[in-house]
CSV table of C-alpha atoms and ligand atoms in Angstrom, one decimal:
chain,number,residue,atom,x,y,z
Y,1,MET,CA,-44.2,-75.8,0.8
Y,2,GLU,CA,-43.6,-75.1,-2.8
Y,3,GLU,CA,-40.7,-74.4,-4.9
Y,4,PRO,CA,-40.3,-70.5,-6.1
Y,5,LYS,CA,-41.2,-69.8,-9.1
Y,6,LEU,CA,-38.2,-68.0,-9.8
Y,7,LEU,CA,-35.7,-71.1,-8.1
Y,8,ALA,CA,-37.6,-73.2,-10.4
Y,9,LEU,CA,-37.0,-70.8,-13.3
Y,10,LEU,CA,-32.8,-70.1,-12.0
Y,11,LYS,CA,-32.4,-74.1,-12.1
Y,12,SER,CA,-34.5,-75.1,-15.6
Y,13,LYS,CA,-31.0,-72.6,-17.0
Y,14,LYS,CA,-28.8,-75.4,-15.4
Y,15,GLY,CA,-25.8,-73.3,-14.4
Y,16,GLY,CA,-26.4,-70.6,-17.0
Y,17,PHE,CA,-27.8,-67.2,-16.7
Y,18,ILE,CA,-31.4,-65.8,-17.5
Y,19,SER,CA,-31.9,-62.0,-18.4
Y,20,GLY,CA,-34.2,-60.1,-15.9
Y,21,GLU,CA,-36.4,-59.0,-19.0
Y,22,ALA,CA,-37.1,-63.2,-19.5
Y,23,ILE,CA,-37.8,-63.8,-15.4
Y,24,ALA,CA,-40.0,-60.5,-15.8
Y,25,ARG,CA,-41.5,-62.0,-18.9
Y,26,ASP,CA,-42.5,-65.4,-17.9
Y,27,MET,CA,-43.3,-64.6,-14.2
Y,28,GLY,CA,-45.1,-61.5,-15.2
Y,29,ILE,CA,-43.6,-59.1,-12.1
Y,30,SER,CA,-41.2,-56.2,-12.4
Y,31,ARG,CA,-37.8,-55.9,-12.0
Y,32,ALA,CA,-38.3,-54.5,-8.9
Y,33,ALA,CA,-40.2,-57.2,-7.8
Y,34,ILE,CA,-37.2,-59.6,-9.4
Y,35,TRP,CA,-35.0,-58.2,-7.1
Y,36,LYS,CA,-37.1,-58.5,-3.8
Y,37,GLU,CA,-37.4,-62.4,-5.0
Y,38,ILE,CA,-33.8,-62.6,-5.6
Y,39,GLU,CA,-33.0,-61.4,-2.4
Y,40,ALA,CA,-35.5,-63.6,-0.7
Y,41,LEU,CA,-34.0,-66.7,-2.5
Y,42,ARG,CA,-30.5,-65.3,-1.2
Y,43,THR,CA,-31.9,-65.2,2.6
Y,44,LEU,CA,-33.0,-69.2,2.4
Y,45,GLY,CA,-29.4,-69.7,1.3
Y,46,TYR,CA,-29.0,-69.3,-2.9
Y,47,THR,CA,-26.0,-67.8,-4.0
Y,48,ILE,CA,-27.6,-66.2,-7.1
Y,49,ASP,CA,-24.6,-64.5,-9.4
Y,50,ALA,CA,-25.8,-61.2,-10.5
Y,51,LYS,CA,-23.7,-59.5,-13.8
Y,52,PRO,CA,-25.4,-56.8,-15.5
Y,53,ARG,CA,-26.6,-57.3,-19.2
Y,54,MET,CA,-26.8,-60.9,-18.7
Y,55,GLY,CA,-29.0,-61.5,-15.7
Y,56,TYR,CA,-28.6,-63.9,-13.2
Y,57,CYS,CA,-27.6,-67.3,-12.4
Y,58,LEU,CA,-27.9,-69.8,-9.5
Y,59,SER,CA,-24.5,-70.9,-9.2
Y,60,SER,CA,-25.3,-72.8,-5.4
Y,61,THR,CA,-27.6,-74.0,-3.2
Y,62,PRO,CA,-27.5,-74.7,0.6
Y,63,ASP,CA,-27.3,-77.5,2.8
Y,64,LYS,CA,-31.0,-77.4,3.7
Y,65,LEU,CA,-33.6,-79.7,3.7
Y,66,TYR,CA,-36.3,-77.8,1.8
Y,67,PRO,CA,-39.6,-80.2,1.0
Y,68,TRP,CA,-39.4,-78.8,-3.1
Y,69,GLU,CA,-35.1,-80.1,-2.4
Y,70,VAL,CA,-35.7,-83.1,-0.7
Y,71,ARG,CA,-39.0,-84.0,-3.2
Y,72,GLU,CA,-36.9,-83.6,-6.3
Y,73,GLY,CA,-35.8,-86.9,-7.7
Y,74,LEU,CA,-36.9,-88.7,-4.1
Y,75,PRO,CA,-37.3,-92.2,-5.3
Y,76,THR,CA,-41.1,-92.9,-3.5
Y,77,ARG,CA,-44.8,-93.1,-4.2
Y,78,PHE,CA,-46.1,-91.6,-0.7
Y,79,ILE,CA,-43.4,-91.3,2.0
Y,80,GLY,CA,-41.6,-87.9,2.2
Y,81,GLN,CA,-44.3,-87.1,-0.7
Y,82,SER,CA,-45.6,-84.7,2.2
Y,83,ILE,CA,-43.0,-82.7,4.2
Y,84,ILE,CA,-43.8,-80.4,7.2
Y,85,TYR,CA,-40.4,-78.7,7.3
Y,86,PHE,CA,-39.0,-76.6,10.2
Y,87,ASP,CA,-35.7,-74.4,10.5
Y,88,GLU,CA,-36.3,-74.9,14.0
Y,89,ALA,CA,-38.7,-77.0,15.9
Y,90,ASP,CA,-39.0,-78.0,19.9
Y,91,SER,CA,-39.5,-81.9,18.8
Y,92,THR,CA,-40.6,-83.1,15.4
Y,93,ASN,CA,-42.2,-86.2,17.1
Y,94,ASN,CA,-44.0,-82.9,18.7
Y,95,ARG,CA,-44.7,-81.4,15.9
Y,96,ALA,CA,-46.1,-84.8,14.2
Y,97,LYS,CA,-48.5,-85.1,17.2
Y,98,GLU,CA,-49.8,-81.3,16.6
Y,99,ALA,CA,-49.9,-82.1,13.0
Y,100,LEU,CA,-52.0,-85.6,13.6
Y,101,LYS,CA,-55.2,-82.8,13.8
Y,102,GLU,CA,-54.9,-81.9,10.0
Y,103,ALA,CA,-55.4,-85.9,9.2
Y,104,PRO,CA,-51.9,-86.1,7.9
Y,105,SER,CA,-51.6,-88.4,4.8
Y,106,ASP,CA,-49.9,-92.0,5.1
Y,107,GLY,CA,-46.1,-91.7,5.3
Y,108,THR,CA,-46.1,-87.5,6.0
Y,109,VAL,CA,-42.4,-86.3,7.0
Y,110,VAL,CA,-41.5,-84.1,9.4
Y,111,LEU,CA,-38.2,-82.7,9.5
Y,112,ALA,CA,-36.1,-79.7,11.5
Y,113,GLU,CA,-32.5,-78.3,10.8
Y,114,ARG,CA,-32.2,-77.9,14.5
Y,115,GLN,CA,-34.5,-79.4,17.4
Y,116,THR,CA,-34.4,-77.6,21.0
Y,117,ALA,CA,-35.8,-80.0,22.9
Y,118,GLY,CA,-35.0,-83.4,21.0
Y,119,ARG,CA,-36.5,-86.2,22.8
Y,120,GLY,CA,-35.0,-89.4,23.0
Y,121,ARG,CA,-35.9,-93.1,25.0
Y,122,LEU,CA,-36.8,-93.3,28.8
Y,123,GLY,CA,-37.1,-89.4,28.7
Y,124,ARG,CA,-33.3,-88.6,27.8
Y,125,GLN,CA,-32.5,-85.5,25.3
Y,126,TRP,CA,-31.3,-86.3,22.3
Y,127,TYR,CA,-29.2,-83.8,20.9
Y,128,SER,CA,-29.7,-82.1,17.5
Y,129,PRO,CA,-27.9,-79.1,16.5
Y,130,THR,CA,-28.0,-77.0,13.4
Y,131,GLY,CA,-27.9,-78.9,10.0
Y,132,SER,CA,-25.2,-81.6,10.8
Y,133,GLY,CA,-28.0,-84.4,11.0
Y,134,LEU,CA,-31.4,-85.8,9.8
Y,135,TRP,CA,-34.0,-84.9,13.0
Y,136,MET,CA,-37.2,-86.5,11.4
Y,137,SER,CA,-40.7,-87.9,12.1
Y,138,LEU,CA,-42.1,-90.2,10.0
Y,139,ILE,CA,-46.3,-90.4,10.2
Y,140,LEU,CA,-47.6,-93.9,9.1
Y,141,LYS,CA,-51.3,-95.0,9.3
Y,142,PRO,CA,-50.1,-98.7,9.3
Y,143,THR,CA,-53.0,-101.0,9.0
Y,144,LEU,CA,-51.5,-103.3,11.2
Y,145,ALA,CA,-52.1,-104.6,15.2
Y,146,VAL,CA,-50.9,-102.6,17.8
Y,147,ALA,CA,-48.4,-105.5,18.9
Y,148,ASP,CA,-46.5,-105.7,16.0
Y,149,ILE,CA,-45.6,-101.4,16.6
Y,150,PRO,CA,-42.2,-102.7,18.3
Y,151,LYS,CA,-41.6,-104.6,14.9
Y,152,LEU,CA,-42.5,-101.6,13.1
Y,153,THR,CA,-40.0,-100.0,14.8
Y,154,MET,CA,-37.4,-102.3,14.0
Y,155,MET,CA,-38.3,-102.0,10.5
Y,156,ALA,CA,-37.3,-98.3,10.9
Y,157,ALA,CA,-34.2,-99.6,11.7
Y,158,VAL,CA,-33.6,-102.0,9.0
Y,159,ALA,CA,-34.7,-99.3,6.8
Y,160,VAL,CA,-32.5,-97.0,7.9
Y,161,ARG,CA,-29.2,-99.2,7.9
Y,162,LYS,CA,-29.7,-100.2,4.0
Y,163,GLY,CA,-30.3,-96.3,3.4
Y,164,ILE,CA,-27.2,-95.4,5.2
Y,165,LEU,CA,-25.6,-98.5,3.2
Y,166,GLU,CA,-26.4,-97.6,-0.1
Y,167,ALA,CA,-26.4,-93.6,0.4
Y,168,VAL,CA,-23.0,-93.9,1.2
Y,169,GLN,CA,-21.0,-97.9,1.8
Y,170,THR,CA,-21.0,-97.9,5.5
Y,171,GLU,CA,-22.1,-100.8,7.4
Y,172,VAL,CA,-24.0,-100.4,10.6
Y,173,SER,CA,-25.3,-102.5,13.1
Y,174,ILE,CA,-28.2,-102.9,15.0
Y,175,LYS,CA,-28.5,-102.3,18.5
Y,176,TRP,CA,-32.1,-103.9,20.0
Y,177,PRO,CA,-34.4,-103.4,19.7
Y,178,ASN,CA,-33.5,-100.1,17.1
Y,179,ASP,CA,-30.7,-98.1,17.8
Y,180,LEU,CA,-27.9,-97.9,15.0
Y,181,LEU,CA,-24.2,-98.3,15.9
Y,182,GLN,CA,-21.2,-97.9,14.0
Y,183,ASN,CA,-18.2,-99.0,15.0
Y,184,GLY,CA,-19.9,-99.5,18.5
Y,185,ARG,CA,-21.4,-95.9,18.9
Y,186,LYS,CA,-24.9,-95.0,18.4
Y,187,ILE,CA,-25.4,-93.1,14.9
Y,188,CYS,CA,-28.8,-93.1,14.7
Y,189,GLY,CA,-31.3,-93.4,17.5
Y,190,ILE,CA,-35.3,-94.2,16.8
Y,191,LEU,CA,-38.2,-93.1,19.4
Y,192,ALA,CA,-41.6,-94.6,17.8
Y,193,GLU,CA,-44.6,-92.6,20.1
Y,194,LEU,CA,-48.8,-93.7,19.5
Y,195,SER,CA,-51.7,-91.8,19.0
Y,196,GLY,CA,-55.3,-93.9,18.9
Y,197,GLU,CA,-57.1,-95.9,21.6
Y,198,ALA,CA,-55.4,-98.9,23.3
Y,199,ASP,CA,-56.2,-101.8,20.3
Y,200,ARG,CA,-56.8,-99.8,17.5
Y,201,LEU,CA,-54.2,-98.2,16.8
Y,202,SER,CA,-54.5,-94.3,14.1
Y,203,TYR,CA,-51.1,-92.9,13.6
Y,204,LEU,CA,-47.8,-94.5,14.5
Y,205,ILE,CA,-44.7,-91.7,15.2
Y,206,ILE,CA,-41.3,-93.1,13.9
Y,207,GLY,CA,-38.9,-90.2,15.3
Y,208,ILE,CA,-35.9,-91.2,13.2
Y,209,GLY,CA,-32.3,-89.2,14.6
Y,210,ILE,CA,-28.7,-89.7,12.3
Y,211,ASN,CA,-25.6,-88.2,13.2
Y,212,VAL,CA,-24.8,-87.4,10.1
Y,213,ASN,CA,-22.0,-84.3,9.7
Y,214,GLN,CA,-20.7,-83.6,13.2
Y,215,THR,CA,-16.8,-83.7,14.1
Y,216,ALA,CA,-16.1,-85.2,17.9
Y,217,GLU,CA,-15.6,-81.5,18.5
Y,218,ASP,CA,-19.3,-81.2,17.9
Y,219,PHE,CA,-20.4,-83.7,20.4
Y,220,PRO,CA,-21.0,-82.6,23.9
Y,221,GLU,CA,-18.5,-83.9,26.4
Y,222,GLU,CA,-20.6,-86.5,27.6
Y,223,LEU,CA,-21.6,-87.7,24.4
Y,224,ARG,CA,-18.0,-88.4,22.7
Y,225,GLU,CA,-17.4,-91.7,24.3
Y,226,ILE,CA,-20.5,-93.1,22.7
Y,227,GLY,CA,-21.3,-91.0,19.7
Y,228,THR,CA,-20.2,-91.0,16.4
Y,229,SER,CA,-21.5,-89.2,13.1
Y,230,LEU,CA,-21.4,-90.4,9.0
Y,231,ARG,CA,-18.7,-87.8,9.0
Y,232,MET,CA,-16.5,-88.9,11.3
Y,233,ALA,CA,-17.0,-92.4,10.4
Y,234,LEU,CA,-16.5,-91.6,6.9
Y,235,GLY,CA,-13.6,-88.9,7.1
Y,236,ARG,CA,-15.6,-86.5,5.0
Y,237,ARG,CA,-19.5,-84.9,4.5
Y,238,VAL,CA,-22.4,-86.4,3.4
Y,239,ASP,CA,-25.0,-84.9,1.2
Y,240,ARG,CA,-27.6,-84.9,4.1
Y,241,ARG,CA,-30.6,-84.8,0.9
Y,242,ARG,CA,-29.1,-87.7,-0.8
Y,243,LEU,CA,-29.3,-89.5,2.4
Y,244,LEU,CA,-32.6,-88.7,3.2
Y,245,GLN,CA,-34.1,-89.6,-0.5
Y,246,THR,CA,-32.5,-93.2,-0.1
Y,247,ILE,CA,-33.3,-93.4,3.3
Y,248,LEU,CA,-37.1,-92.5,3.0
Y,249,GLY,CA,-36.9,-94.7,-0.5
Y,250,GLN,CA,-35.5,-97.9,2.1
Y,251,LEU,CA,-38.6,-97.1,4.5
Y,252,GLU,CA,-41.1,-96.9,1.4
Y,253,GLU,CA,-39.9,-100.2,0.2
Y,254,GLU,CA,-39.7,-101.8,3.8
Y,255,TYR,CA,-43.2,-100.6,4.7
Y,256,ILE,CA,-44.4,-102.1,1.6
Y,257,ARG,CA,-42.8,-105.0,2.1
Y,258,VAL,CA,-44.3,-105.9,5.6
Y,259,SER,CA,-47.7,-104.7,4.8
Y,260,SER,CA,-47.8,-107.5,1.9
Y,261,GLU,CA,-45.5,-110.1,3.3
Y,262,GLY,CA,-45.6,-109.1,7.2
Y,263,PHE,CA,-42.3,-109.4,9.4
Y,264,THR,CA,-40.0,-112.0,8.7
Y,265,GLY,CA,-37.5,-110.3,6.3
Y,266,VAL,CA,-37.1,-107.5,9.1
Y,267,LEU,CA,-35.9,-109.9,12.1
Y,268,ALA,CA,-33.8,-111.9,9.5
Y,269,GLU,CA,-32.0,-108.5,8.9
Y,270,CYS,CA,-32.5,-107.2,12.9
Y,271,ARG,CA,-31.0,-110.7,13.2
Y,272,ARG,CA,-27.8,-110.8,10.4
Y,273,TYR,CA,-27.1,-107.3,11.4
Y,274,SER,CA,-27.3,-107.2,15.1
Y,275,ALA,CA,-24.7,-106.0,17.6
Y,276,THR,CA,-26.9,-107.3,20.5
Y,277,LEU,CA,-26.6,-110.8,19.7
Y,278,GLY,CA,-23.8,-113.1,21.0
Y,279,ALA,CA,-22.8,-110.2,23.6
Y,280,THR,CA,-23.7,-109.9,27.5
Y,281,VAL,CA,-26.4,-107.0,27.9
Y,282,THR,CA,-27.9,-105.2,30.5
Y,283,VAL,CA,-31.7,-104.0,29.3
Y,284,SER,CA,-33.0,-101.5,31.6
Y,285,ASN,CA,-37.1,-100.6,31.4
Y,286,GLY,CA,-38.2,-98.7,34.1
Y,287,ASN,CA,-37.3,-99.8,37.3
Y,288,THR,CA,-36.1,-103.0,36.1
Y,289,ARG,CA,-32.5,-104.1,35.2
Y,290,LEU,CA,-31.8,-107.5,33.6
Y,291,THR,CA,-28.0,-108.4,33.0
Y,292,GLY,CA,-27.4,-111.6,30.2
Y,293,VAL,CA,-26.3,-113.2,27.1
Y,294,ALA,CA,-28.7,-112.0,24.5
Y,295,GLU,CA,-29.4,-115.3,22.8
Y,296,ALA,CA,-32.3,-114.8,20.3
Y,297,ILE,CA,-34.1,-112.1,18.9
Y,298,GLU,CA,-37.7,-114.0,19.2
Y,299,ASP,CA,-40.1,-113.6,16.1
Y,300,HIS,CA,-42.6,-111.3,18.0
Y,301,GLY,CA,-39.5,-109.0,18.2
Y,302,GLY,CA,-38.8,-109.6,22.1
Y,303,LEU,CA,-34.8,-110.2,22.9
Y,304,ARG,CA,-34.5,-113.7,25.0
Y,305,LEU,CA,-31.8,-113.3,27.8
Y,306,LEU,CA,-30.0,-116.3,29.3
Y,307,LEU,CA,-29.4,-114.9,32.6
Y,308,PRO,CA,-26.5,-115.9,34.9
Y,309,GLY,CA,-28.6,-118.7,36.8
Y,310,GLY,CA,-29.0,-120.4,33.8
Y,311,LYS,CA,-33.3,-119.1,33.7
Y,312,LYS,CA,-34.3,-117.6,30.0
Y,313,VAL,CA,-36.4,-114.1,29.7
Y,314,THR,CA,-37.9,-112.2,27.1
Y,315,VAL,CA,-37.7,-108.8,27.4
Y,316,TYR,CA,-40.2,-106.7,24.8
Y,317,SER,CA,-38.8,-103.4,25.2
Y,318,GLY,CA,-36.2,-101.0,26.6
Y,319,ASP,CA,-32.9,-99.6,26.4
Y,320,THR,CA,-29.4,-101.9,25.3
Y,321,THR,CA,-26.3,-101.5,27.5
Y,322,ILE,CA,-23.5,-104.1,26.0
Y,323,GLU,CA,-20.9,-105.0,28.5
Y,324,LYS,CA,-19.2,-107.9,26.8
Y,325,ARG,CA,-19.1,-109.6,23.1
V,1,LIG,C1,-33.1,-92.5,21.2
V,1,LIG,O1,-31.9,-93.3,20.4
V,1,LIG,O2,-33.2,-92.4,22.5
V,1,LIG,C2,-34.5,-92.3,20.4
V,1,LIG,C3,-33.7,-90.9,19.5
V,1,LIG,C4,-34.4,-90.4,18.8
V,1,LIG,C5,-34.6,-89.3,18.5
V,1,LIG,C6,-34.9,-88.8,16.8
V,1,LIG,S1,-34.5,-87.2,16.1
V,1,LIG,C7,-36.5,-87.2,15.5
V,1,LIG,C8,-36.9,-87.0,16.8
V,1,LIG,N1,-37.7,-86.2,17.1
V,1,LIG,C9,-37.1,-85.9,18.4
V,1,LIG,O3,-37.6,-85.7,19.4
V,1,LIG,N2,-36.8,-87.6,19.1
V,1,LIG,C10,-36.7,-88.1,17.6
């Protein structure tokens, strides 16, 4: 999806007017065609003032994640340089899987303003209303072993945490394996899915959902106690585009770091900013539920629990509930 030429022209005037005549000359189109294009931009949500004898002026940009808006000023070399955008999608992870047929480049990002069937872990739904969150899937072609996948999703949590801190100066903690919490409530969830053969990974899809601009009332009743948004934490709306760009920048930095140096840094951050270590937690995985004190995040990414009888068990995946600190 390329930026409409007329939009680029209006932007080049930096809030000033450009005459219809100049646009017609520059774009080689008629006055009637200009009007049609102006209307198309207005439909996308851009506010364009039109004044007789002065022409047209771009006076506001919508809160939308159009690929050309995200790419403008994006501090990355490859992550997010290719964007697949949907106003509405069932789930960006599903759309990312679909996109694999076209052999997408490493770092392609699938974005949706709204998901109608957003998926969480353990078959749960992920509530994804229009325009108030970041609902995205990152497609990676890692050259790493399948055993490293859990650590790659931990890497995503570390990068999102850093991105949030850099963009809006708010600390969030990491609930093992890869949820982000603000004041004990969930602000971000990550759902990684693989494609490829058992031992040879071809693609990894990392689905990331971040609650950005919802108010408490926007959450369905059953999520009000457990979910939160950056807006609720900060008491103001957050610029989703800038937040996304910062997070994509951090994802790229972490991905490059992991590819050259391994996971030592990621694991250190997971431990340092952990909401889990030291707490009594229950880890559920399918039919298994284990409750114990979270003692350590081991070097392979597993969580070591000290069970009530004194036995120690390491779990490798699952959903964690914090029972007591
Ligand atoms: C969880 O915490 O259970 C994981 C939630 C993951 C949600 C994101 S939103 C973008 C991507 N598309 C989905 O359908 N799910 C992930």
